[in-house]
């Protein structure tokens, strides 16, 4: 037995809290379940005695708990703890856990299962486990498809190191959630005090000079190279390293619609928009930097370009079907690889550089003109509020404020990216893995960046999927003010577009009976925030938009969540 300073009566709840202390978790995000009484007792004891422990957040919905851990992890990039209730709570939160997997956010998710059903020694866990909470194979079997790693803690003596192992696995590339089933009987069992060793950040792997030099030669010989990235900004230092790399070689950067975070300043002259299409036949070298799914359909390969994949884990094990057409891989820490390549930007063919610089200047000028034209059209003589006007107004209001935009729109996501035009690291995140998590993710981002204004852009359909009441409760309880801007077109637009695309001359087109899409019956969406004392506005006229958003942002700066329901025209 290991010597310990833990007090008499320490049990598995103490073991869990001690382990998350060692992990370095700032928070335990908990959607309450009856198995967590030992953890609550340990926390109460530590609070009473002034002992260290992670901060505990008592949340009223599983999606809120996991989503907040996701948002926090997007900014902090370190594993946190999430406590759910049995298999049902895990199932309720499973979409958000899967979203964390897709977003590459490390966390340790735990819930519980009984192993004795009252027939063993010790305290009775309760008949609910025997009757309806347990699942065949245990919740760790349920979690396996949507987590990076899933297992069960079989003993209180191994519980701390199992939590450590879960956190270490979650943190290492590709980062993502690990799941640990902790039976209630383990939490109630006496603990001998053996503690987990604190964990340290993962070590980094680097591509060798022998691997980098040939790629630098390929770039030097290319006449029309292009960078395509989805998640380079998710890596620590990746945003800055990509800017330095692109500038050193004078290579345009495309962020496709599948980009899930801000990777490159959208105001930068080398930003080449979101459409990879023009490059499919023109580029002679495509550099895929943290780009999991660059081509769609997957069989659509470039006609002549060689492809270099720069990614710490190019083949993502959680992606069901992934086609990269790579000619060469540079694996290891992406920021380091980009910095190595930037240092090799020497002896460039000035004529080739001048040609692609001129071509990119033309593209950039055309894009700026198109953005300006779209915004002018949206603001002059418009009947109703065009979504372009909403995004452009947000951009103006956020200038100089170091804001963060979390986006859960679908049909308006391109407009948000194009017209809000974020240009700093960790300034834009797109919610992953299914609608209904946006408010929670934004709350988690705010938790990690309290000094920065956080704006959630969300569609009315996505808003309806969110656990709105539990999210507002968390916002108020933990003083996390957001600006929530609803792009409300009163329809599930993406569903309607697919119906029209698949059946352009079908019965629905003939009769006008478009099923599965109408949201006119919903009440005014801002009203749900009123019982929480939040700032609410509904806007349907262009002239009223900017003043309403200004008032809302002022309310947020004063500590109150503000919800602005904007009735848009499309």
GROMACS .gro file of C-alpha atoms in nm, residues 23-244:
model
  222
   23UNK     CA    1  -0.459   1.511  -1.483
   24UNK     CA    2  -0.465   1.889  -1.450
   25UNK     CA    3  -0.834   1.920  -1.529
   26UNK     CA    4  -0.964   2.268  -1.457
   27UNK     CA    5  -1.328   2.155  -1.455
   28UNK     CA    6  -1.560   1.862  -1.400
   29UNK     CA    7  -1.858   1.917  -1.630
   30UNK     CA    8  -2.137   1.712  -1.472
   31UNK     CA    9  -2.490   1.631  -1.579
   32UNK     CA   10  -2.604   1.480  -1.252
   33UNK     CA   11  -2.661   1.111  -1.193
   34UNK     CA   12  -2.717   0.914  -0.873
   35UNK     CA   13  -2.379   0.740  -0.907
   36UNK     CA   14  -2.186   1.060  -0.841
   37UNK     CA   15  -2.272   1.099  -0.470
   38UNK     CA   16  -1.919   0.981  -0.370
   39UNK     CA   17  -1.766   1.248  -0.596
   40UNK     CA   18  -1.995   1.517  -0.456
   41UNK     CA   19  -1.900   1.416  -0.101
   42UNK     CA   20  -1.532   1.430  -0.187
   43UNK     CA   21  -1.572   1.776  -0.342
   44UNK     CA   22  -1.772   1.902  -0.043
   45UNK     CA   23  -1.502   1.773   0.192
   46UNK     CA   24  -1.226   1.936  -0.013
   47UNK     CA   25  -1.415   2.264  -0.029
   48UNK     CA   26  -1.466   2.254   0.349
   49UNK     CA   27  -1.101   2.172   0.420
   50UNK     CA   28  -0.948   2.402   0.160
   51UNK     CA   29  -0.798   2.118  -0.042
   52UNK     CA   30  -0.738   2.143  -0.420
   53UNK     CA   31  -0.990   2.003  -0.666
   54UNK     CA   32  -1.119   2.079  -1.014
   55UNK     CA   33  -1.398   2.334  -1.033
   56UNK     CA   34  -1.735   2.161  -1.054
   57UNK     CA   35  -2.010   2.271  -1.292
   58UNK     CA   36  -2.358   2.138  -1.212
   59UNK     CA   37  -2.535   2.124  -1.549
   60UNK     CA   38  -2.887   2.014  -1.628
   61UNK     CA   39  -2.843   1.842  -1.964
   62UNK     CA   40  -2.585   1.600  -2.102
   63UNK     CA   41  -2.538   1.793  -2.427
   64UNK     CA   42  -2.464   2.105  -2.225
   65UNK     CA   43  -2.203   1.924  -2.016
   66UNK     CA   44  -2.021   1.768  -2.312
   67UNK     CA   45  -2.066   2.073  -2.535
   68UNK     CA   46  -1.918   2.305  -2.275
   69UNK     CA   47  -1.622   2.071  -2.231
   70UNK     CA   48  -1.581   2.078  -2.609
   71UNK     CA   49  -1.587   2.455  -2.630
   72UNK     CA   50  -1.344   2.486  -2.340
   73UNK     CA   51  -1.113   2.230  -2.498
   74UNK     CA   52  -1.117   2.405  -2.836
   75UNK     CA   53  -0.945   2.700  -2.672
   76UNK     CA   54  -0.740   2.535  -2.395
   77UNK     CA   55  -0.648   2.212  -2.580
   78UNK     CA   56  -0.618   2.010  -2.255
   79UNK     CA   57  -0.835   1.722  -2.130
   80UNK     CA   58  -1.118   1.800  -1.889
   81UNK     CA   59  -1.355   1.571  -1.701
   82UNK     CA   60  -1.716   1.504  -1.799
   83UNK     CA   61  -1.952   1.308  -1.572
   84UNK     CA   62  -2.278   1.173  -1.717
   85UNK     CA   63  -2.543   0.938  -1.578
   86UNK     CA   64  -2.524   0.567  -1.653
   87UNK     CA   65  -2.589   0.444  -2.006
   88UNK     CA   66  -2.898   0.664  -2.062
   89UNK     CA   67  -2.702   0.981  -1.986
   90UNK     CA   68  -2.421   0.864  -2.210
   91UNK     CA   69  -2.669   0.801  -2.490
   92UNK     CA   70  -2.824   1.144  -2.439
   93UNK     CA   71  -2.482   1.307  -2.464
   94UNK     CA   72  -2.350   1.080  -2.738
   95UNK     CA   73  -2.400   1.325  -3.025
   96UNK     CA   74  -2.193   1.585  -2.843
   97UNK     CA   75  -1.926   1.325  -2.757
   98UNK     CA   76  -1.910   1.233  -3.124
   99UNK     CA   77  -1.884   1.604  -3.206
  100UNK     CA   78  -1.584   1.629  -2.972
  101UNK     CA   79  -1.428   1.334  -3.156
  102UNK     CA   80  -1.471   1.508  -3.491
  103UNK     CA   81  -1.345   1.838  -3.349
  104UNK     CA   82  -1.037   1.672  -3.202
  105UNK     CA   83  -1.105   1.784  -2.845
  106UNK     CA   84  -0.949   1.582  -2.561
  107UNK     CA   85  -1.169   1.495  -2.264
  108UNK     CA   86  -1.237   1.207  -2.027
  109UNK     CA   87  -1.607   1.116  -2.025
  110UNK     CA   88  -1.732   0.888  -1.747
  111UNK     CA   89  -2.059   0.736  -1.642
  112UNK     CA   90  -2.146   0.435  -1.431
  113UNK     CA   91  -2.296   0.089  -1.414
  114UNK     CA   92  -2.379  -0.132  -1.121
  115UNK     CA   93  -2.193  -0.463  -1.095
  116UNK     CA   94  -2.373  -0.624  -0.797
  117UNK     CA   95  -2.738  -0.511  -0.828
  118UNK     CA   96  -2.773  -0.528  -0.450
  119UNK     CA   97  -2.652  -0.888  -0.422
  120UNK     CA   98  -2.298  -0.799  -0.315
  121UNK     CA   99  -2.149  -0.678   0.012
  122UNK     CA  100  -2.142  -0.312   0.099
  123UNK     CA  101  -2.399  -0.043   0.033
  124UNK     CA  102  -2.703  -0.112  -0.185
  125UNK     CA  103  -2.656   0.070  -0.520
  126UNK     CA  104  -3.035   0.090  -0.573
  127UNK     CA  105  -3.287  -0.111  -0.769
  128UNK     CA  106  -3.292   0.129  -1.064
  129UNK     CA  107  -2.975  -0.031  -1.199
  130UNK     CA  108  -3.131  -0.376  -1.199
  131UNK     CA  109  -3.459  -0.263  -1.352
  132UNK     CA  110  -3.379  -0.015  -1.628
  133UNK     CA  111  -3.042   0.165  -1.621
  134UNK     CA  112  -2.802  -0.112  -1.715
  135UNK     CA  113  -2.718  -0.215  -2.071
  136UNK     CA  114  -2.575  -0.543  -2.195
  137UNK     CA  115  -2.199  -0.516  -2.225
  138UNK     CA  116  -2.183  -0.200  -2.013
  139UNK     CA  117  -2.181   0.162  -2.124
  140UNK     CA  118  -1.818   0.133  -2.236
  141UNK     CA  119  -1.949  -0.095  -2.511
  142UNK     CA  120  -2.203   0.169  -2.606
  143UNK     CA  121  -1.936   0.442  -2.617
  144UNK     CA  122  -1.682   0.255  -2.828
  145UNK     CA  123  -1.799   0.370  -3.175
  146UNK     CA  124  -1.798   0.743  -3.096
  147UNK     CA  125  -1.494   0.775  -2.869
  148UNK     CA  126  -1.122   0.740  -2.922
  149UNK     CA  127  -1.090   0.477  -2.649
  150UNK     CA  128  -1.342   0.311  -2.420
  151UNK     CA  129  -1.295   0.090  -2.115
  152UNK     CA  130  -1.406   0.007  -1.762
  153UNK     CA  131  -1.235   0.075  -1.429
  154UNK     CA  132  -1.253  -0.262  -1.257
  155UNK     CA  133  -1.103  -0.167  -0.920
  156UNK     CA  134  -1.076   0.133  -0.694
  157UNK     CA  135  -0.704   0.062  -0.675
  158UNK     CA  136  -0.658   0.109  -1.049
  159UNK     CA  137  -0.914   0.388  -1.086
  160UNK     CA  138  -0.670   0.682  -1.057
  161UNK     CA  139  -0.426   0.542  -1.309
  162UNK     CA  140  -0.713   0.444  -1.541
  163UNK     CA  141  -0.824   0.808  -1.539
  164UNK     CA  142  -0.464   0.912  -1.608
  165UNK     CA  143  -0.442   0.667  -1.896
  166UNK     CA  144  -0.774   0.789  -2.036
  167UNK     CA  145  -0.653   1.150  -2.027
  168UNK     CA  146  -0.319   1.066  -2.184
  169UNK     CA  147  -0.488   0.877  -2.466
  170UNK     CA  148  -0.739   1.157  -2.516
  171UNK     CA  149  -0.465   1.421  -2.539
  172UNK     CA  150  -0.245   1.243  -2.790
  173UNK     CA  151  -0.297   1.273  -3.164
  174UNK     CA  152  -0.553   1.246  -3.295
  175UNK     CA  153  -0.697   1.412  -2.985
  176UNK     CA  154  -1.050   1.318  -2.886
  177UNK     CA  155  -1.274   1.194  -2.606
  178UNK     CA  156  -1.191   0.880  -2.408
  179UNK     CA  157  -1.463   0.704  -2.210
  180UNK     CA  158  -1.432   0.528  -1.875
  181UNK     CA  159  -1.713   0.329  -1.713
  182UNK     CA  160  -1.675   0.359  -1.334
  183UNK     CA  161  -1.914   0.122  -1.154
  184UNK     CA  162  -2.090   0.271  -0.854
  185UNK     CA  163  -1.955  -0.003  -0.630
  186UNK     CA  164  -1.600   0.109  -0.721
  187UNK     CA  165  -1.684   0.467  -0.625
  188UNK     CA  166  -1.819   0.349  -0.287
  189UNK     CA  167  -1.527   0.119  -0.213
  190UNK     CA  168  -1.260   0.222   0.039
  191UNK     CA  169  -0.954   0.370  -0.130
  192UNK     CA  170  -0.602   0.311  -0.002
  193UNK     CA  171  -0.484   0.652  -0.120
  194UNK     CA  172  -0.247   0.553  -0.398
  195UNK     CA  173  -0.251   0.856  -0.626
  196UNK     CA  174  -0.198   0.897  -0.998
  197UNK     CA  175   0.113   1.073  -1.117
  198UNK     CA  176   0.049   1.413  -1.277
  199UNK     CA  177   0.047   1.397  -1.654
  200UNK     CA  178   0.249   1.619  -1.884
  201UNK     CA  179   0.173   1.744  -2.234
  202UNK     CA  180   0.237   1.498  -2.516
  203UNK     CA  181   0.582   1.498  -2.668
  204UNK     CA  182   0.602   1.611  -3.029
  205UNK     CA  183   0.712   1.415  -3.333
  206UNK     CA  184   0.884   1.592  -3.621
  207UNK     CA  185   0.938   1.517  -3.987
  208UNK     CA  186   1.309   1.473  -4.048
  209UNK     CA  187   1.512   1.705  -4.275
  210UNK     CA  188   1.546   1.410  -4.512
  211UNK     CA  189   1.167   1.410  -4.547
  212UNK     CA  190   1.119   1.788  -4.555
  213UNK     CA  191   1.391   1.869  -4.810
  214UNK     CA  192   1.226   1.682  -5.102
  215UNK     CA  193   0.894   1.858  -5.032
  216UNK     CA  194   1.069   2.195  -5.027
  217UNK     CA  195   1.216   2.103  -5.366
  218UNK     CA  196   0.870   2.015  -5.497
  219UNK     CA  197   0.738   2.355  -5.383
  220UNK     CA  198   1.036   2.533  -5.538
  221UNK     CA  199   0.976   2.363  -5.873
  222UNK     CA  200   0.598   2.417  -5.872
  223UNK     CA  201   0.452   2.694  -6.085
  224UNK     CA  202   0.101   2.698  -5.943
  225UNK     CA  203   0.089   2.550  -5.591
  226UNK     CA  204  -0.201   2.589  -5.348
  227UNK     CA  205  -0.251   2.516  -4.979
  228UNK     CA  206  -0.580   2.360  -4.866
  229UNK     CA  207  -0.657   2.340  -4.495
  230UNK     CA  208  -0.946   2.248  -4.268
  231UNK     CA  209  -0.802   2.237  -3.916
  232UNK     CA  210  -0.445   2.371  -3.906
  233UNK     CA  211  -0.567   2.647  -3.673
  234UNK     CA  212  -0.674   2.386  -3.421
  235UNK     CA  213  -0.310   2.299  -3.352
  236UNK     CA  214  -0.119   2.510  -3.100
  237UNK     CA  215   0.072   2.763  -3.311
  238UNK     CA  216  -0.073   2.623  -3.632
  239UNK     CA  217  -0.247   2.945  -3.739
  240UNK     CA  218   0.070   3.154  -3.713
  241UNK     CA  219   0.288   2.884  -3.868
  242UNK     CA  220   0.058   2.856  -4.171
  243UNK     CA  221   0.069   3.232  -4.226
  244UNK     CA  222   0.450   3.232  -4.212
   0.00000   0.00000   0.00000
